[in-house]
JSON list of C-alpha atoms in Angstrom, two decimals:
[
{"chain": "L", "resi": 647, "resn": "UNK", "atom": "CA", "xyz": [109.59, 103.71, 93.07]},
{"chain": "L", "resi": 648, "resn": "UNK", "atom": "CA", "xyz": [113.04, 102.31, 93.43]},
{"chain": "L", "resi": 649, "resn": "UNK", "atom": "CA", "xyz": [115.75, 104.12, 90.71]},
{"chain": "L", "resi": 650, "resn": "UNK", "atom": "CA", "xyz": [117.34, 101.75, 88.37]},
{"chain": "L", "resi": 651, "resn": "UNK", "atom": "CA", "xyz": [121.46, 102.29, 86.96]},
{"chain": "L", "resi": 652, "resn": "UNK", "atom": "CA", "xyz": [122.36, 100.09, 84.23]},
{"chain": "L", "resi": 653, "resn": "UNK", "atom": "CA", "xyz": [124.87, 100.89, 81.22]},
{"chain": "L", "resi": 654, "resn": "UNK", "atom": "CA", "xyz": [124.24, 103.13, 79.01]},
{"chain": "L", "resi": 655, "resn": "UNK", "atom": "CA", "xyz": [125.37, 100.52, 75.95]},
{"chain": "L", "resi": 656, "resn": "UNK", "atom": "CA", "xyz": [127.04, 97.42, 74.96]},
{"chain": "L", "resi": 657, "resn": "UNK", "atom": "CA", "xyz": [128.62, 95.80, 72.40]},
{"chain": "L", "resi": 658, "resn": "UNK", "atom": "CA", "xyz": [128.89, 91.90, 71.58]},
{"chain": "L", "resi": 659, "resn": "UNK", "atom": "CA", "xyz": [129.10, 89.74, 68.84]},
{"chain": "L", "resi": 660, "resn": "UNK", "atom": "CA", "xyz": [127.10, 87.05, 67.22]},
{"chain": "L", "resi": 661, "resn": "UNK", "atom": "CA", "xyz": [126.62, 83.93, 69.03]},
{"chain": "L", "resi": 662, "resn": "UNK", "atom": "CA", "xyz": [127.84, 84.90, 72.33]},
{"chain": "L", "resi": 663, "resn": "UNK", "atom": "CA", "xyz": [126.52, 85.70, 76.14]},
{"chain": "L", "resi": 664, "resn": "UNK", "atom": "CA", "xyz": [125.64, 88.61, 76.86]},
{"chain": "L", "resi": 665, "resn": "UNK", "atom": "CA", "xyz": [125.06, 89.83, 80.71]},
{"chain": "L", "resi": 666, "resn": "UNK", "atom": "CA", "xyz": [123.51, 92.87, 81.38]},
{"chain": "L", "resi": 667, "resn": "UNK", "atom": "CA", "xyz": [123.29, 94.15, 85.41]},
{"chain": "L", "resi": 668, "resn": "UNK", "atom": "CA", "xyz": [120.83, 96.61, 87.06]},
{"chain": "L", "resi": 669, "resn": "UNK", "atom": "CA", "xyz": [121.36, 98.20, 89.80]},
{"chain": "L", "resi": 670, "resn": "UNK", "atom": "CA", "xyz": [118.20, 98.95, 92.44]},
{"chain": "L", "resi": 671, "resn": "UNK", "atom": "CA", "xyz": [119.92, 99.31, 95.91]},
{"chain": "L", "resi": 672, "resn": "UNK", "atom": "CA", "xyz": [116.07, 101.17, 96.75]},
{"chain": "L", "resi": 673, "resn": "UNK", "atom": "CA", "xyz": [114.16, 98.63, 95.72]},
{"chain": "L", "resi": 674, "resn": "UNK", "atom": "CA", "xyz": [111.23, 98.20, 98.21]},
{"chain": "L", "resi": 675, "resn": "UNK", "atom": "CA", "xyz": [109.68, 93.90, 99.63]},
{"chain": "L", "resi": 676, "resn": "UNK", "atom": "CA", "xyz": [106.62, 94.11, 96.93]},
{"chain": "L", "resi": 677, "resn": "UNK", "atom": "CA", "xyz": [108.84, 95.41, 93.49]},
{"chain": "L", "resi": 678, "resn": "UNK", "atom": "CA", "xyz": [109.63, 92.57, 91.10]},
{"chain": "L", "resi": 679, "resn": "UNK", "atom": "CA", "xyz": [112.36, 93.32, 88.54]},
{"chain": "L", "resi": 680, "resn": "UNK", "atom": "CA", "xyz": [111.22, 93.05, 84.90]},
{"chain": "L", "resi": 681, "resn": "UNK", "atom": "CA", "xyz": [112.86, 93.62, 81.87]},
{"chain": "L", "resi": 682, "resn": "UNK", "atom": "CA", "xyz": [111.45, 94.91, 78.79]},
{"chain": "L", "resi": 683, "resn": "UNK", "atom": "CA", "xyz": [113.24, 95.07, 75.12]},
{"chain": "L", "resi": 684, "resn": "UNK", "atom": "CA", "xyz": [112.54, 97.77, 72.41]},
{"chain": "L", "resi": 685, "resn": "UNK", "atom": "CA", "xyz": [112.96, 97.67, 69.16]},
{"chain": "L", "resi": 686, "resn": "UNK", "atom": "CA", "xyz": [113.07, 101.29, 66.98]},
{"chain": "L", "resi": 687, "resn": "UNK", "atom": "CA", "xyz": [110.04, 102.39, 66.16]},
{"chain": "L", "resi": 688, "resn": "UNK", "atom": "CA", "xyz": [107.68, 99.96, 68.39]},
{"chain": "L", "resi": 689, "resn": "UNK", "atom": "CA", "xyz": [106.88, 99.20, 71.89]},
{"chain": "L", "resi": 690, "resn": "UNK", "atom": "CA", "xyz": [108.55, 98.08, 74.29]},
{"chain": "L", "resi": 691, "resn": "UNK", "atom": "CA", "xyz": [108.18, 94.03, 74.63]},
{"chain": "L", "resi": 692, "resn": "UNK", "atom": "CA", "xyz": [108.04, 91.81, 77.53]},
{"chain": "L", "resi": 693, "resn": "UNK", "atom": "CA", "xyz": [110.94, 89.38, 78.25]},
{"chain": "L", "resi": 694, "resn": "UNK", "atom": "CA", "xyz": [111.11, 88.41, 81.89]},
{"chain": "L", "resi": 695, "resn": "UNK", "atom": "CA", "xyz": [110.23, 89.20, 85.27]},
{"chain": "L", "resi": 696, "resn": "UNK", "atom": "CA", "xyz": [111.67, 87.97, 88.80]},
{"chain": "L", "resi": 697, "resn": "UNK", "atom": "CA", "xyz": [111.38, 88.23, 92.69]},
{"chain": "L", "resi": 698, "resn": "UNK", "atom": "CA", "xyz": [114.21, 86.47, 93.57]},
{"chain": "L", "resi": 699, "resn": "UNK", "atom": "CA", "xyz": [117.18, 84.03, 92.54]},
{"chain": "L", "resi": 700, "resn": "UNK", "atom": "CA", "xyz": [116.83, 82.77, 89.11]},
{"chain": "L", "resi": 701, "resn": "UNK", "atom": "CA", "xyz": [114.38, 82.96, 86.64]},
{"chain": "L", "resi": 702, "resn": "UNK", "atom": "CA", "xyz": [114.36, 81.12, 82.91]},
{"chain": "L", "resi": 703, "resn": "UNK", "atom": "CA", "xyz": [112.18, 81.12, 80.05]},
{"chain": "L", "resi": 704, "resn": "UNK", "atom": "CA", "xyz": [112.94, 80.53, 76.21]},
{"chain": "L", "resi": 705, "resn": "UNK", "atom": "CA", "xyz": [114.65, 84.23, 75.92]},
{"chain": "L", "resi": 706, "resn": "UNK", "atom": "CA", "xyz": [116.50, 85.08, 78.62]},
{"chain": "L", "resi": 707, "resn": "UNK", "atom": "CA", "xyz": [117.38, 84.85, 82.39]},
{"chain": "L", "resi": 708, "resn": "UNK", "atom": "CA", "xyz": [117.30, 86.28, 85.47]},
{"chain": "L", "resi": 709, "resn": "UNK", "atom": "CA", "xyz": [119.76, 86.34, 88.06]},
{"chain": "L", "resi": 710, "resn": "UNK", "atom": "CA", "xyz": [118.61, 87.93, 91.33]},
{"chain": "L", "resi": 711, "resn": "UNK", "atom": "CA", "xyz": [121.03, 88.06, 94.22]},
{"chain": "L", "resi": 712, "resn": "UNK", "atom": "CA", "xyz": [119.78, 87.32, 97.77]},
{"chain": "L", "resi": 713, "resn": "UNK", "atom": "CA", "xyz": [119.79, 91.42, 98.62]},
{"chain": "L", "resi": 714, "resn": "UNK", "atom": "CA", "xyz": [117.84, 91.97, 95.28]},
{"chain": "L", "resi": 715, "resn": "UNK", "atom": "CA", "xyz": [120.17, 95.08, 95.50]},
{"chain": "L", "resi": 716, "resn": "UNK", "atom": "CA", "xyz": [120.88, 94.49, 91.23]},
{"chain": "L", "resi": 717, "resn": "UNK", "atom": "CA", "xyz": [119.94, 91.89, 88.91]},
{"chain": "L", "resi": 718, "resn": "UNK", "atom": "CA", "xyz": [121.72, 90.39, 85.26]},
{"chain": "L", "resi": 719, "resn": "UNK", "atom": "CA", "xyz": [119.62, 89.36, 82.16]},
{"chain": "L", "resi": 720, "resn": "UNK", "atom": "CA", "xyz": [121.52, 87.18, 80.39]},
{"chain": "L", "resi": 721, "resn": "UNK", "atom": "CA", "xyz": [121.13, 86.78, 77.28]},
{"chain": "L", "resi": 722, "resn": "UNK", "atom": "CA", "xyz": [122.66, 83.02, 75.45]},
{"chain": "L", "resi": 723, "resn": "UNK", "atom": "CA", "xyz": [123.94, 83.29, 72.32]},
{"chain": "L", "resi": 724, "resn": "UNK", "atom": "CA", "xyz": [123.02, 86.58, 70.40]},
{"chain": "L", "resi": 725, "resn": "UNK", "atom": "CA", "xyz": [122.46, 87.18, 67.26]},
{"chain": "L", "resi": 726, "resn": "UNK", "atom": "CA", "xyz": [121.85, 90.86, 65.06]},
{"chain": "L", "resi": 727, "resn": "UNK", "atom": "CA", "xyz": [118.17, 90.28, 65.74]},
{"chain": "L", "resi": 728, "resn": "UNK", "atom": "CA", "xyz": [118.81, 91.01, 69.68]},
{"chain": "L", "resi": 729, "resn": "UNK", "atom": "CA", "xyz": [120.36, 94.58, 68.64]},
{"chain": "L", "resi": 730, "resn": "UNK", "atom": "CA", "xyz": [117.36, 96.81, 70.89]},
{"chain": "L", "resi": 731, "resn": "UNK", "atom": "CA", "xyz": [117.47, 98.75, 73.70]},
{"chain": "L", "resi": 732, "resn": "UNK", "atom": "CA", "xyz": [116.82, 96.73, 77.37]},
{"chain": "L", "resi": 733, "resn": "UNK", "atom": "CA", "xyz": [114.93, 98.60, 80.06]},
{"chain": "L", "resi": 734, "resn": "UNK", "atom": "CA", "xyz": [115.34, 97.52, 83.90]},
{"chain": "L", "resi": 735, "resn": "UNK", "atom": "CA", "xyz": [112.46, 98.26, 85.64]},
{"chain": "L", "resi": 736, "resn": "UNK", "atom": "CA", "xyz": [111.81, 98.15, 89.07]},
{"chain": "L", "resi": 737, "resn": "UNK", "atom": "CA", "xyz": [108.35, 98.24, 90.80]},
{"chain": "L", "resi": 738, "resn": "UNK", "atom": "CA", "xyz": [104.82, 96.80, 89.58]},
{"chain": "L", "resi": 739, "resn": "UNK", "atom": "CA", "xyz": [103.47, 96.04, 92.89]},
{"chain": "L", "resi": 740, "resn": "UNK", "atom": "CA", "xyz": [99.37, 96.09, 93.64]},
{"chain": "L", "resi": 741, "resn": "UNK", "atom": "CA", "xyz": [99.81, 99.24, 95.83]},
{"chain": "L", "resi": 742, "resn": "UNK", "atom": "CA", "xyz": [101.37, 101.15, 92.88]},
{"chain": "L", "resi": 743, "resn": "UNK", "atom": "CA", "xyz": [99.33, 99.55, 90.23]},
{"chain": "L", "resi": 744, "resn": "UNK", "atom": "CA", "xyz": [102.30, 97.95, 88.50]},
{"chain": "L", "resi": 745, "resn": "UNK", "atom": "CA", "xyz": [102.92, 101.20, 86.58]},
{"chain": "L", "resi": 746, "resn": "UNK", "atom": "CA", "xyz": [106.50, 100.77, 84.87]},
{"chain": "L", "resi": 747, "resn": "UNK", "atom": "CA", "xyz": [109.40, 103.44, 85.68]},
{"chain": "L", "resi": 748, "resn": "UNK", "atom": "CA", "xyz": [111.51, 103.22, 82.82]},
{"chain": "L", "resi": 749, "resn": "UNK", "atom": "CA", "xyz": [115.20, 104.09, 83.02]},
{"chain": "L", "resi": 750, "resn": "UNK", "atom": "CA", "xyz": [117.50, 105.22, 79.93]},
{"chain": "L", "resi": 751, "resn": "UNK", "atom": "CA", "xyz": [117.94, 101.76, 79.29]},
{"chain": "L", "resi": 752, "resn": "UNK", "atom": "CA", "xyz": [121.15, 99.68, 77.53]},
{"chain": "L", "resi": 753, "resn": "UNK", "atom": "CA", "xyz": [121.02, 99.62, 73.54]},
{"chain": "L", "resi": 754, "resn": "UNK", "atom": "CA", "xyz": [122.52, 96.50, 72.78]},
{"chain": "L", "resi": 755, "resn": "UNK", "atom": "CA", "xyz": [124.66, 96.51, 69.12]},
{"chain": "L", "resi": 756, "resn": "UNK", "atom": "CA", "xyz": [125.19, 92.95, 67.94]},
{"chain": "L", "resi": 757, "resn": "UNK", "atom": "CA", "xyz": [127.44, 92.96, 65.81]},
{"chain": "L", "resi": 758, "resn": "UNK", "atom": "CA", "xyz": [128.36, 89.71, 62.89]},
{"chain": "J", "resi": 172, "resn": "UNK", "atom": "CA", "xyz": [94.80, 87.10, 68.66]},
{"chain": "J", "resi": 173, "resn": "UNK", "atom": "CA", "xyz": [94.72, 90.54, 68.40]},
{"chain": "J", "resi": 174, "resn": "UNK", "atom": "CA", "xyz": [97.46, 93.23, 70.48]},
{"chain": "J", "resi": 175, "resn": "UNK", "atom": "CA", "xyz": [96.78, 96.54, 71.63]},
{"chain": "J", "resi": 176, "resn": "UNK", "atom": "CA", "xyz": [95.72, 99.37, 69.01]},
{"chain": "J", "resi": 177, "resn": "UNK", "atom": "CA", "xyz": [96.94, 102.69, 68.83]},
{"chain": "J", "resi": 178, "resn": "UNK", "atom": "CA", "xyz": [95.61, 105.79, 66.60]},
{"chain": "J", "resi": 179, "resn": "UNK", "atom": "CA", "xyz": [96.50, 107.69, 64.29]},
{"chain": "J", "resi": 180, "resn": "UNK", "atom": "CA", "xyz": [99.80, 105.81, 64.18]},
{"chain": "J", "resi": 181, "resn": "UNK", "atom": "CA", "xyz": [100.98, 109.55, 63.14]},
{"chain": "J", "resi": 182, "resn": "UNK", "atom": "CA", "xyz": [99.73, 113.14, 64.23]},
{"chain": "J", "resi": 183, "resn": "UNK", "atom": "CA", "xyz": [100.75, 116.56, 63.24]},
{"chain": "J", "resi": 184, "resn": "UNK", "atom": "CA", "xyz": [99.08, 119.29, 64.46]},
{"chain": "J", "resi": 185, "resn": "UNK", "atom": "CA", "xyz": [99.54, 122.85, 65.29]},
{"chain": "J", "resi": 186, "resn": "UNK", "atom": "CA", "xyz": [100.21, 124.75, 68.71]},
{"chain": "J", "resi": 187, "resn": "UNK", "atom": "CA", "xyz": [97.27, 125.15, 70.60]},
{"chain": "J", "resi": 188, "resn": "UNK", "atom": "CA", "xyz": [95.13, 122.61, 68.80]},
{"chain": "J", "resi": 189, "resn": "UNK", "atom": "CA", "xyz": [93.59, 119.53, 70.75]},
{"chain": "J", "resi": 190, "resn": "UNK", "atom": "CA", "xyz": [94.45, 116.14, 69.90]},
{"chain": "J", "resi": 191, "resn": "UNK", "atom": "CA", "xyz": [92.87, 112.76, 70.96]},
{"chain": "J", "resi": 192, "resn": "UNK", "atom": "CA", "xyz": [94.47, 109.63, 70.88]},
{"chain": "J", "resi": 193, "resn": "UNK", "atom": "CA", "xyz": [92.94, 106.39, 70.87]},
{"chain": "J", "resi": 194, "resn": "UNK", "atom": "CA", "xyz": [94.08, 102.88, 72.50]},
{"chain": "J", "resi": 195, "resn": "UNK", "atom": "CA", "xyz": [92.35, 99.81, 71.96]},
{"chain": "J", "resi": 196, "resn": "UNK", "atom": "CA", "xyz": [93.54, 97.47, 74.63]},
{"chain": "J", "resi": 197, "resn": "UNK", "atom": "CA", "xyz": [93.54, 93.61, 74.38]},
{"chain": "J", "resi": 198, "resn": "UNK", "atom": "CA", "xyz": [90.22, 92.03, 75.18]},
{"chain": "J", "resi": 199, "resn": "UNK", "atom": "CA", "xyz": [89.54, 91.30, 78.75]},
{"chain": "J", "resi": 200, "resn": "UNK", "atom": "CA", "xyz": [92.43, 92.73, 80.14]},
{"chain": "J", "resi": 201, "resn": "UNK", "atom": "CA", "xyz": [91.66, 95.46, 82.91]},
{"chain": "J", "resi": 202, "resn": "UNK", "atom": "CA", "xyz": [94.80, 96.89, 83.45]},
{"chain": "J", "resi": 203, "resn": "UNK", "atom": "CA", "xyz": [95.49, 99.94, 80.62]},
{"chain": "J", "resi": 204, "resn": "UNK", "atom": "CA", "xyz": [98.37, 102.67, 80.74]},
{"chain": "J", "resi": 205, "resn": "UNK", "atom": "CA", "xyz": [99.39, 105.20, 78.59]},
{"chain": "J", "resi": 206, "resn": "UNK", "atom": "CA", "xyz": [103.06, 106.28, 78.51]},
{"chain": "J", "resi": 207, "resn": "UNK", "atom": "CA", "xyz": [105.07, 108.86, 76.32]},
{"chain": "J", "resi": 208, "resn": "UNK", "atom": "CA", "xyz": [108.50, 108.57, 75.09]},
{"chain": "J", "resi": 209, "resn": "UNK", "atom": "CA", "xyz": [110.29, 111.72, 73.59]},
{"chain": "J", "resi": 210, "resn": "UNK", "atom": "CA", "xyz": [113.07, 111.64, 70.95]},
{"chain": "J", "resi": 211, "resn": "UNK", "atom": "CA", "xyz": [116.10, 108.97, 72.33]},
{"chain": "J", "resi": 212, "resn": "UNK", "atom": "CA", "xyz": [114.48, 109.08, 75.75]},
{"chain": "J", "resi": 213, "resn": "UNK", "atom": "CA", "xyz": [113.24, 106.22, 78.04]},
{"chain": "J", "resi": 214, "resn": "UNK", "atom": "CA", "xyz": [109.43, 105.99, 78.45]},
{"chain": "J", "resi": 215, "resn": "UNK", "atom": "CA", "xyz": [107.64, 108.16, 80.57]},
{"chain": "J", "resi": 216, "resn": "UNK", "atom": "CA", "xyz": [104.69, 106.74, 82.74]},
{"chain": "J", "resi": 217, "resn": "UNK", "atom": "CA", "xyz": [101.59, 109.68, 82.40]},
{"chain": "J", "resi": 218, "resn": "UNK", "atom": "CA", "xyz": [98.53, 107.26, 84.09]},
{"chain": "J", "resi": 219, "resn": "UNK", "atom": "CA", "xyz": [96.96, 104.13, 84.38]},
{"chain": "J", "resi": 220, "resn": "UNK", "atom": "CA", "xyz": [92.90, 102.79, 84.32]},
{"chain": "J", "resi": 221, "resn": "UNK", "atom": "CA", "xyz": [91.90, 99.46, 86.42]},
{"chain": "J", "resi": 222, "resn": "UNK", "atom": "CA", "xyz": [88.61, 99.39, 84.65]},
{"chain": "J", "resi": 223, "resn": "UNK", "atom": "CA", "xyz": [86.74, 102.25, 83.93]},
{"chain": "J", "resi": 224, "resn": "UNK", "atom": "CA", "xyz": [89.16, 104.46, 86.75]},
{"chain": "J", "resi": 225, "resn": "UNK", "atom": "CA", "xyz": [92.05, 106.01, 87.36]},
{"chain": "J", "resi": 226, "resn": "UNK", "atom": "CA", "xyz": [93.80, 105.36, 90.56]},
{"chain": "J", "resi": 227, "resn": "UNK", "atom": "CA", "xyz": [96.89, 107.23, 89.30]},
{"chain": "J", "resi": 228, "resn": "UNK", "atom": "CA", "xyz": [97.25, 109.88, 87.27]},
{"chain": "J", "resi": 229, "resn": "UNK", "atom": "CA", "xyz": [100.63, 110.83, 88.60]},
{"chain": "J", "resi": 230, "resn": "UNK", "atom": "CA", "xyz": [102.24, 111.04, 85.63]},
{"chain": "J", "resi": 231, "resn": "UNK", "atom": "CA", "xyz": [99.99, 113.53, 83.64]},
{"chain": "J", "resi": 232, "resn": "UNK", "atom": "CA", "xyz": [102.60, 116.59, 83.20]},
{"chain": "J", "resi": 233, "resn": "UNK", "atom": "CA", "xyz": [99.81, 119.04, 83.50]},
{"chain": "J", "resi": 234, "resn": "UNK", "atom": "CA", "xyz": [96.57, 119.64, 83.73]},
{"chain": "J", "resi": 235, "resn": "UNK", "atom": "CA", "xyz": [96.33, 119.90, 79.63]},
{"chain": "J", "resi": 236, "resn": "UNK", "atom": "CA", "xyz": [96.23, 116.26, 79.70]},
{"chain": "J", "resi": 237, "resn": "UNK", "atom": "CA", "xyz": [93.34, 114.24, 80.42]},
{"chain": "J", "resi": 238, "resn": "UNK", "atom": "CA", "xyz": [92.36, 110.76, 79.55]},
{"chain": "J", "resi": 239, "resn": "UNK", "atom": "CA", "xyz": [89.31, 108.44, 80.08]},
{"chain": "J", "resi": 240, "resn": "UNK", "atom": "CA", "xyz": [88.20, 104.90, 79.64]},
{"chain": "J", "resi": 241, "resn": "UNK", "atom": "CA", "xyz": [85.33, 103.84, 78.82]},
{"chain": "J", "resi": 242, "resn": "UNK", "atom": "CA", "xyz": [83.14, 100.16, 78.99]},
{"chain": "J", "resi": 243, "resn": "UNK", "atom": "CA", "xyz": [86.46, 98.82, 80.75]},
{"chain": "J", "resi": 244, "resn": "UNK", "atom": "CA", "xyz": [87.84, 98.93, 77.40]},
{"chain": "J", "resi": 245, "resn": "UNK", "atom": "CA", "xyz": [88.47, 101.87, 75.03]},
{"chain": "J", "resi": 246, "resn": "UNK", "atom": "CA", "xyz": [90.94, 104.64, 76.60]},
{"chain": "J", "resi": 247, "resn": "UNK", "atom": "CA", "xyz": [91.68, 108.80, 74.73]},
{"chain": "J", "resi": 248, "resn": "UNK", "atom": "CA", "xyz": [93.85, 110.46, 75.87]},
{"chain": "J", "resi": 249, "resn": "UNK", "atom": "CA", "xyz": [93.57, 114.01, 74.77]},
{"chain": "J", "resi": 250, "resn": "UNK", "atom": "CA", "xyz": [95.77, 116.84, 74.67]},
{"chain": "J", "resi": 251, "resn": "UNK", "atom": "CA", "xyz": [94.66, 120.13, 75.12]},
{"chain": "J", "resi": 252, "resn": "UNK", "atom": "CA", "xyz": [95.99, 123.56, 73.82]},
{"chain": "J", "resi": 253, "resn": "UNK", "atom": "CA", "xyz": [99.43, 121.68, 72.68]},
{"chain": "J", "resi": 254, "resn": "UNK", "atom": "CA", "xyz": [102.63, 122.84, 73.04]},
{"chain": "J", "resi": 255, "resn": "UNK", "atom": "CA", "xyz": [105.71, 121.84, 71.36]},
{"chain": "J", "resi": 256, "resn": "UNK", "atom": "CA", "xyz": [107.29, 120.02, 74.06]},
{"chain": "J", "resi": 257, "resn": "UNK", "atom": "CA", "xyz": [103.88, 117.69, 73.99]},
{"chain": "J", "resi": 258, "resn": "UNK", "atom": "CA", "xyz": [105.81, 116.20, 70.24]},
{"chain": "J", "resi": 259, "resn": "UNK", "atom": "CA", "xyz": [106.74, 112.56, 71.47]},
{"chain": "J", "resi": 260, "resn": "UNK", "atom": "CA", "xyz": [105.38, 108.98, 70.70]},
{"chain": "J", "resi": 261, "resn": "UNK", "atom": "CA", "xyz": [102.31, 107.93, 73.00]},
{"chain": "J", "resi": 262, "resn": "UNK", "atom": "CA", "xyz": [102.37, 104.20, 74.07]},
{"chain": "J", "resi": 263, "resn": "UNK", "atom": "CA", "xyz": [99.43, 102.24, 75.07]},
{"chain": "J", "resi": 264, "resn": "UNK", "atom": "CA", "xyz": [99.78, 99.35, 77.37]},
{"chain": "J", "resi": 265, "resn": "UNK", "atom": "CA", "xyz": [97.32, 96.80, 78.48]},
{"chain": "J", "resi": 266, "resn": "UNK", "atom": "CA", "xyz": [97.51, 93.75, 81.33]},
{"chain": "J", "resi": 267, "resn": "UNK", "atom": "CA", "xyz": [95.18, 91.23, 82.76]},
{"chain": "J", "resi": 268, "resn": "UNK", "atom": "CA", "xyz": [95.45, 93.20, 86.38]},
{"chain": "J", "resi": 269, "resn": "UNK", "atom": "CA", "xyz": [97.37, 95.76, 87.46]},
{"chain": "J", "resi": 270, "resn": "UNK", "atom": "CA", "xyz": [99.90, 94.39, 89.49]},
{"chain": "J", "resi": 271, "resn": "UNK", "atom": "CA", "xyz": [103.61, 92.56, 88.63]},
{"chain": "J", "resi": 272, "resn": "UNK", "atom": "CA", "xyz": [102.57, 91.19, 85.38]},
{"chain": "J", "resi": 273, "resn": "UNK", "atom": "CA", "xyz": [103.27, 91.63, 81.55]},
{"chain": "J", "resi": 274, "resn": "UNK", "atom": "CA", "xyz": [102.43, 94.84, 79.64]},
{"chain": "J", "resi": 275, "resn": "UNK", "atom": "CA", "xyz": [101.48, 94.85, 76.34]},
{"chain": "J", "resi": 276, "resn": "UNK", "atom": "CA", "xyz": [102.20, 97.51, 74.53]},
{"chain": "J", "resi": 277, "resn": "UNK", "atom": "CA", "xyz": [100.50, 98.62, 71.28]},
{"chain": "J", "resi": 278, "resn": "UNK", "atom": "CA", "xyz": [101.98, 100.44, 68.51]},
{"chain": "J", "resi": 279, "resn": "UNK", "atom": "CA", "xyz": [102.09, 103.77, 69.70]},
{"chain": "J", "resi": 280, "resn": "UNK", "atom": "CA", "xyz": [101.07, 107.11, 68.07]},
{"chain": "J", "resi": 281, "resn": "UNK", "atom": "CA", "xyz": [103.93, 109.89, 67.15]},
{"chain": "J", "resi": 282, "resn": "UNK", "atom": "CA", "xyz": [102.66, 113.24, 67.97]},
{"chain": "J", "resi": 283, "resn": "UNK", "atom": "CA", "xyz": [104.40, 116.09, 66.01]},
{"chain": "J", "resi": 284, "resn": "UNK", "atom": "CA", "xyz": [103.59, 119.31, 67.22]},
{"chain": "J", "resi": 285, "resn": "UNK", "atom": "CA", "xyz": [104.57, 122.26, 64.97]}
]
């Protein structure tokens, strides 16, 4: 399964963008790129999944570029709530039976 | 409705004893996987059931670990003769297929082993 690079952390304030890019220059035709968010002490949560180009929901997006080589979640307008880890993973295809390869991840500090 | 179930939520046992853990995935879904993350580490896939088998067990780090599903629904995953490096948080996960589709993930259980 295709090896994901993202940063390590981040720091932003309340209320603004926030943009975080993964890099997956092995990523194979059948991976989609998902992202998951984890809080301390729970599981990891869904919060979006792509193929290609752009994907919205009420959370995030997902920018994919036309290689598929990285993607950005972008999240609008964060508050202290959003302050978890995000995973990039890679993968989930029927021939691997969308097991998850999960990455160091980027904890996110939102600060007021 | 209700999410995936995890227990014990904690465990603390000594070296060499067995453990079993316990995941109660979310009804109907047929997809279940069982991950562990250590201490400030990312997750760590160990297997994964479409029903009642296993197409990969990949991930188990040796051949102390076993796990089983049973009824499509229920999954243990059991330790065997544990070692200290076995002391990490065991996630559950459950999905309508397997495939590119959402994971839900329970609770997990935090396995100390002293």
């Amino acid at each position: 399964l295709a090896k994901t690079t993202q940063p390590i952390s981040m720091d932003s304030y309340e209320g603004q963008e926030v943009n975080i890019t993964c890099s997956h220059n092995n990523i194979a035709t059948n991976d989609y790129i998902t992202w998951y968010q984890q809080f301390p002490s729970q599981g990891p949560r869904f919060i979006i999944q792509g193929y290609k180009t752009k994907v919205t929901n009420e959370v995030a997006s997902l920018f994919i570029p036309a290689d598929r080589k990285s993607s950005t979640l972008s999240l609008p307008r964060v508050s202290l709530s959003d302050t978890a880890v995000y995973y990039c993973l890679v993968g989930g295809d029927y021939n691997q039976g969308g097991k998850l390869i999960f990455g160091q991840g980027t904890e996110l500090s939102v600060k007021p | 409705g209700a999410g995936v179930s995890q227990s014990p939520s904690n465990k603390v046992t000594e070296k060499g004893k067995d453990v079993e853990l316990r995941c109660d995935p979310i009804s109907g879904h047929t997809a279940l996987y069982w991950y562990r993350q250590s201490l400030g580490q990312g997750l760590e896939f160990l297997i994964y059931f479409q029903g009642n088998s296993a197409p990969d067990k990949s991930g188990l780090p040796s051949d102390r670990f076993s796990a089983e599903r049973t009824g499509g629904s229920v999954s243990t995953l059991t330790i065997q003769r544990t070692q200290q490096e076995d002391s990490a948080v065991y996630l559950c996960a459950s999905s309508f297929f397997s495939g590119p589709n959402e994971q839900f993930f329970g609770p997990g259980t935090r396995l100390t082993v002293l």
